[in-house]
Amino acid sequence: MAKVESFTLDHTKVKAPYVRLITVEEGPKGDKISNYDLRLVQPNKNAIPTGGLHTIEHLLASLLRDRLDGVIDCSPFGCRTGFHLIVWGEHSTTEVAQALKGSLEEIRDTITWDDVPGTTIKTCGNYRDHSLFSAKQWCRDILDEGISDDPFNRHVI
Ligand SMILES: [Zn+2]
């Protein structure tokens, strides 16, 4: 089986919330794609319930694109502790952490249910499993901890 970087990370050594650069991949024509680990809660200590995580996912799809150039995809980890972010080109973890922080602040402070995209039977694969209340509570807790641009040494931006 192919070796995947994410499974070589020692999850007991990281200090969430943080942004970590996983890899920069280069295509045959020299285009670069970066993959980031947006870790919102501490692995094996916490996990965001699916309703809140799902709503954060739908909102980050738009809010990160508003703040960062070249966003391709942002998808939750199966362990429910954070997201993969895939982006064209290269960005510093500080820049990504700032975009994430601004997005979570907007969810916590200003987003209403009408702002959440894709919450109908036609536009979502599990439209009943959303919770903006939970999303806001988790964003508040994550922001209270502060988002570090370094996974191993706390450097809150
Ligand atoms: Zn959905």
mmCIF file of C-alpha atoms and ligand atoms in Angstrom:
data_model
loop_
_atom_site.group_PDB
_atom_site.id
_atom_site.type_symbol
_atom_site.label_atom_id
_atom_site.label_comp_id
_atom_site.label_asym_id
_atom_site.label_seq_id
_atom_site.Cartn_x
_atom_site.Cartn_y
_atom_site.Cartn_z
ATOM 1 C CA MET A 1 0.000 0.000 0.000
ATOM 2 C CA ALA A 2 1.125 3.568 -0.726
ATOM 3 C CA LYS A 3 2.532 5.409 2.255
ATOM 4 C CA VAL A 4 0.477 8.483 3.176
ATOM 5 C CA GLU A 5 2.107 11.343 5.073
ATOM 6 C CA SER A 6 -0.924 11.972 7.313
ATOM 7 C CA PHE A 7 -0.553 8.491 8.836
ATOM 8 C CA THR A 8 3.127 9.053 9.677
ATOM 9 C CA LEU A 9 2.337 12.134 11.786
ATOM 10 C CA ASP A 10 2.614 11.461 15.521
ATOM 11 C CA HIS A 11 -0.807 12.685 16.607
ATOM 12 C CA THR A 12 0.287 12.713 20.280
ATOM 13 C CA LYS A 13 2.928 15.383 19.549
ATOM 14 C CA VAL A 14 0.754 18.066 17.947
ATOM 15 C CA LYS A 15 -0.899 20.971 19.759
ATOM 16 C CA ALA A 16 -4.253 22.007 18.261
ATOM 17 C CA PRO A 17 -5.705 24.288 17.024
ATOM 18 C CA TYR A 18 -3.077 24.716 14.316
ATOM 19 C CA VAL A 19 -2.362 24.920 10.576
ATOM 20 C CA ARG A 20 0.271 22.537 9.184
ATOM 21 C CA LEU A 21 1.620 22.225 5.658
ATOM 22 C CA ILE A 22 1.380 18.545 4.707
ATOM 23 C CA THR A 23 2.847 18.573 1.192
ATOM 24 C CA VAL A 24 3.462 20.683 -1.875
ATOM 25 C CA GLU A 25 2.910 18.604 -5.025
ATOM 26 C CA GLU A 26 4.241 19.658 -8.412
ATOM 27 C CA GLY A 27 2.453 18.651 -11.602
ATOM 28 C CA PRO A 28 4.151 17.749 -14.914
ATOM 29 C CA LYS A 29 3.826 21.359 -16.129
ATOM 30 C CA GLY A 30 5.238 22.850 -12.934
ATOM 31 C CA ASP A 31 1.943 23.825 -11.345
ATOM 32 C CA LYS A 32 2.020 23.485 -7.577
ATOM 33 C CA ILE A 33 -0.732 22.331 -5.241
ATOM 34 C CA SER A 34 -0.439 22.604 -1.446
ATOM 35 C CA ASN A 35 -2.202 20.398 1.072
ATOM 36 C CA TYR A 36 -2.741 21.710 4.608
ATOM 37 C CA ASP A 37 -3.877 20.129 7.864
ATOM 38 C CA LEU A 38 -6.358 22.511 9.527
ATOM 39 C CA ARG A 39 -6.518 20.918 12.977
ATOM 40 C CA LEU A 40 -9.314 22.451 14.983
ATOM 41 C CA VAL A 41 -9.377 20.221 18.080
ATOM 42 C CA GLN A 42 -6.833 18.044 19.883
ATOM 43 C CA PRO A 43 -6.557 14.528 18.365
ATOM 44 C CA ASN A 44 -7.811 11.731 20.627
ATOM 45 C CA LYS A 45 -9.011 14.261 23.192
ATOM 46 C CA ASN A 46 -11.874 15.845 21.291
ATOM 47 C CA ALA A 47 -13.926 15.505 18.098
ATOM 48 C CA ILE A 48 -16.499 17.843 16.581
ATOM 49 C CA PRO A 49 -19.938 16.144 16.307
ATOM 50 C CA THR A 50 -21.084 15.637 12.732
ATOM 51 C CA GLY A 51 -23.854 18.276 12.692
ATOM 52 C CA GLY A 52 -21.539 21.115 13.692
ATOM 53 C CA LEU A 53 -18.647 19.835 11.571
ATOM 54 C CA HIS A 54 -20.929 19.536 8.533
ATOM 55 C CA THR A 55 -22.157 23.124 8.907
ATOM 56 C CA ILE A 56 -18.592 24.400 9.401
ATOM 57 C CA GLU A 57 -17.631 22.502 6.220
ATOM 58 C CA HIS A 58 -20.362 24.142 4.137
ATOM 59 C CA LEU A 59 -19.424 27.599 5.475
ATOM 60 C CA LEU A 60 -15.647 27.176 5.075
ATOM 61 C CA ALA A 61 -16.202 26.289 1.411
ATOM 62 C CA SER A 62 -17.227 29.925 0.844
ATOM 63 C CA LEU A 63 -15.503 31.789 3.680
ATOM 64 C CA LEU A 64 -12.008 30.445 2.912
ATOM 65 C CA ARG A 65 -12.430 31.298 -0.789
ATOM 66 C CA ASP A 66 -13.300 34.863 0.243
ATOM 67 C CA ARG A 67 -9.949 35.102 2.079
ATOM 68 C CA LEU A 68 -7.465 32.922 0.210
ATOM 69 C CA ASP A 69 -6.585 32.674 -3.492
ATOM 70 C CA GLY A 70 -6.608 29.316 -5.269
ATOM 71 C CA VAL A 71 -8.734 27.223 -2.919
ATOM 72 C CA ILE A 72 -9.551 23.869 -4.558
ATOM 73 C CA ASP A 73 -11.175 21.952 -1.706
ATOM 74 C CA CYS A 74 -11.656 21.869 2.058
ATOM 75 C CA SER A 75 -12.925 18.539 3.415
ATOM 76 C CA PRO A 76 -13.329 17.155 6.939
ATOM 77 C CA PHE A 77 -11.110 14.425 8.377
ATOM 78 C CA GLY A 78 -12.958 11.197 9.177
ATOM 79 C CA CYS A 79 -11.713 11.551 12.781
ATOM 80 C CA ARG A 80 -13.678 14.848 12.975
ATOM 81 C CA THR A 81 -10.752 16.833 14.412
ATOM 82 C CA GLY A 82 -10.266 19.144 11.427
ATOM 83 C CA PHE A 83 -10.028 19.562 7.656
ATOM 84 C CA HIS A 84 -7.778 19.037 4.677
ATOM 85 C CA LEU A 85 -7.336 22.222 2.662
ATOM 86 C CA ILE A 86 -6.094 21.861 -0.922
ATOM 87 C CA VAL A 87 -4.902 25.063 -2.626
ATOM 88 C CA TRP A 88 -3.224 26.037 -5.892
ATOM 89 C CA GLY A 89 0.287 27.415 -5.354
ATOM 90 C CA GLU A 90 2.068 28.022 -2.082
ATOM 91 C CA HIS A 91 0.917 30.003 0.942
ATOM 92 C CA SER A 92 2.576 30.369 4.336
ATOM 93 C CA THR A 93 0.880 28.623 7.266
ATOM 94 C CA THR A 94 0.496 32.105 8.795
ATOM 95 C CA GLU A 95 -1.518 33.274 5.789
ATOM 96 C CA VAL A 96 -3.699 30.136 5.903
ATOM 97 C CA ALA A 97 -4.138 30.441 9.691
ATOM 98 C CA GLN A 98 -5.281 34.061 9.266
ATOM 99 C CA ALA A 99 -7.828 33.029 6.620
ATOM 100 C CA LEU A 100 -9.064 30.234 8.907
ATOM 101 C CA LYS A 101 -9.259 32.550 11.918
ATOM 102 C CA GLY A 102 -11.253 35.164 9.991
ATOM 103 C CA SER A 103 -13.632 32.481 8.706
ATOM 104 C CA LEU A 104 -14.258 30.995 12.165
ATOM 105 C CA GLU A 105 -14.801 34.497 13.586
ATOM 106 C CA GLU A 106 -17.423 35.167 10.931
ATOM 107 C CA ILE A 107 -19.191 31.878 11.786
ATOM 108 C CA ARG A 108 -19.075 32.695 15.513
ATOM 109 C CA ASP A 109 -20.157 36.333 15.225
ATOM 110 C CA THR A 110 -22.252 37.083 12.163
ATOM 111 C CA ILE A 111 -23.427 34.020 10.258
ATOM 112 C CA THR A 112 -27.143 33.215 10.463
ATOM 113 C CA TRP A 113 -28.926 30.080 9.247
ATOM 114 C CA ASP A 114 -29.908 31.855 6.019
ATOM 115 C CA ASP A 115 -26.195 32.312 5.231
ATOM 116 C CA VAL A 116 -25.382 28.582 5.359
ATOM 117 C CA PRO A 117 -25.093 27.323 1.767
ATOM 118 C CA GLY A 118 -26.488 23.978 0.630
ATOM 119 C CA THR A 119 -28.931 23.010 3.366
ATOM 120 C CA THR A 120 -31.746 21.535 1.284
ATOM 121 C CA ILE A 121 -32.541 18.021 0.092
ATOM 122 C CA LYS A 122 -31.438 19.073 -3.399
ATOM 123 C CA THR A 123 -28.124 20.685 -2.431
ATOM 124 C CA CYS A 124 -26.701 18.429 0.316
ATOM 125 C CA GLY A 125 -26.213 14.693 0.778
ATOM 126 C CA ASN A 126 -27.380 14.710 4.408
ATOM 127 C CA TYR A 127 -29.304 17.946 4.797
ATOM 128 C CA ARG A 128 -30.871 16.979 8.143
ATOM 129 C CA ASP A 129 -27.445 16.700 9.784
ATOM 130 C CA HIS A 130 -26.555 20.377 10.252
ATOM 131 C CA SER A 131 -26.189 22.436 13.408
ATOM 132 C CA LEU A 132 -25.288 26.113 13.238
ATOM 133 C CA PHE A 133 -25.657 26.278 17.026
ATOM 134 C CA SER A 134 -22.989 23.586 17.445
ATOM 135 C CA ALA A 135 -20.802 25.186 14.726
ATOM 136 C CA LYS A 136 -20.862 28.526 16.552
ATOM 137 C CA GLN A 137 -20.056 26.954 19.941
ATOM 138 C CA TRP A 138 -17.108 25.002 18.504
ATOM 139 C CA CYS A 139 -15.793 28.048 16.635
ATOM 140 C CA ARG A 140 -15.930 30.035 19.880
ATOM 141 C CA ASP A 141 -13.979 27.338 21.772
ATOM 142 C CA ILE A 142 -11.384 26.970 18.966
ATOM 143 C CA LEU A 143 -10.858 30.734 18.758
ATOM 144 C CA ASP A 144 -10.546 30.959 22.558
ATOM 145 C CA GLU A 145 -7.672 28.458 22.329
ATOM 146 C CA GLY A 146 -6.119 30.447 19.460
ATOM 147 C CA ILE A 147 -4.888 29.132 16.092
ATOM 148 C CA SER A 148 -1.171 28.388 15.844
ATOM 149 C CA ASP A 149 0.760 28.511 12.558
ATOM 150 C CA ASP A 150 3.052 25.786 13.941
ATOM 151 C CA PRO A 151 1.707 22.297 14.829
ATOM 152 C CA PHE A 152 4.306 21.420 17.479
ATOM 153 C CA ASN A 153 5.112 24.713 19.201
ATOM 154 C CA ARG A 154 2.227 27.003 20.030
ATOM 155 C CA HIS A 155 2.599 30.186 17.979
ATOM 156 C CA VAL A 156 -0.859 31.739 18.033
ATOM 157 C CA ILE A 157 -1.525 34.215 15.242
HETATM 158 ZN ZN ZN B 1 -23.600 18.674 3.060
#
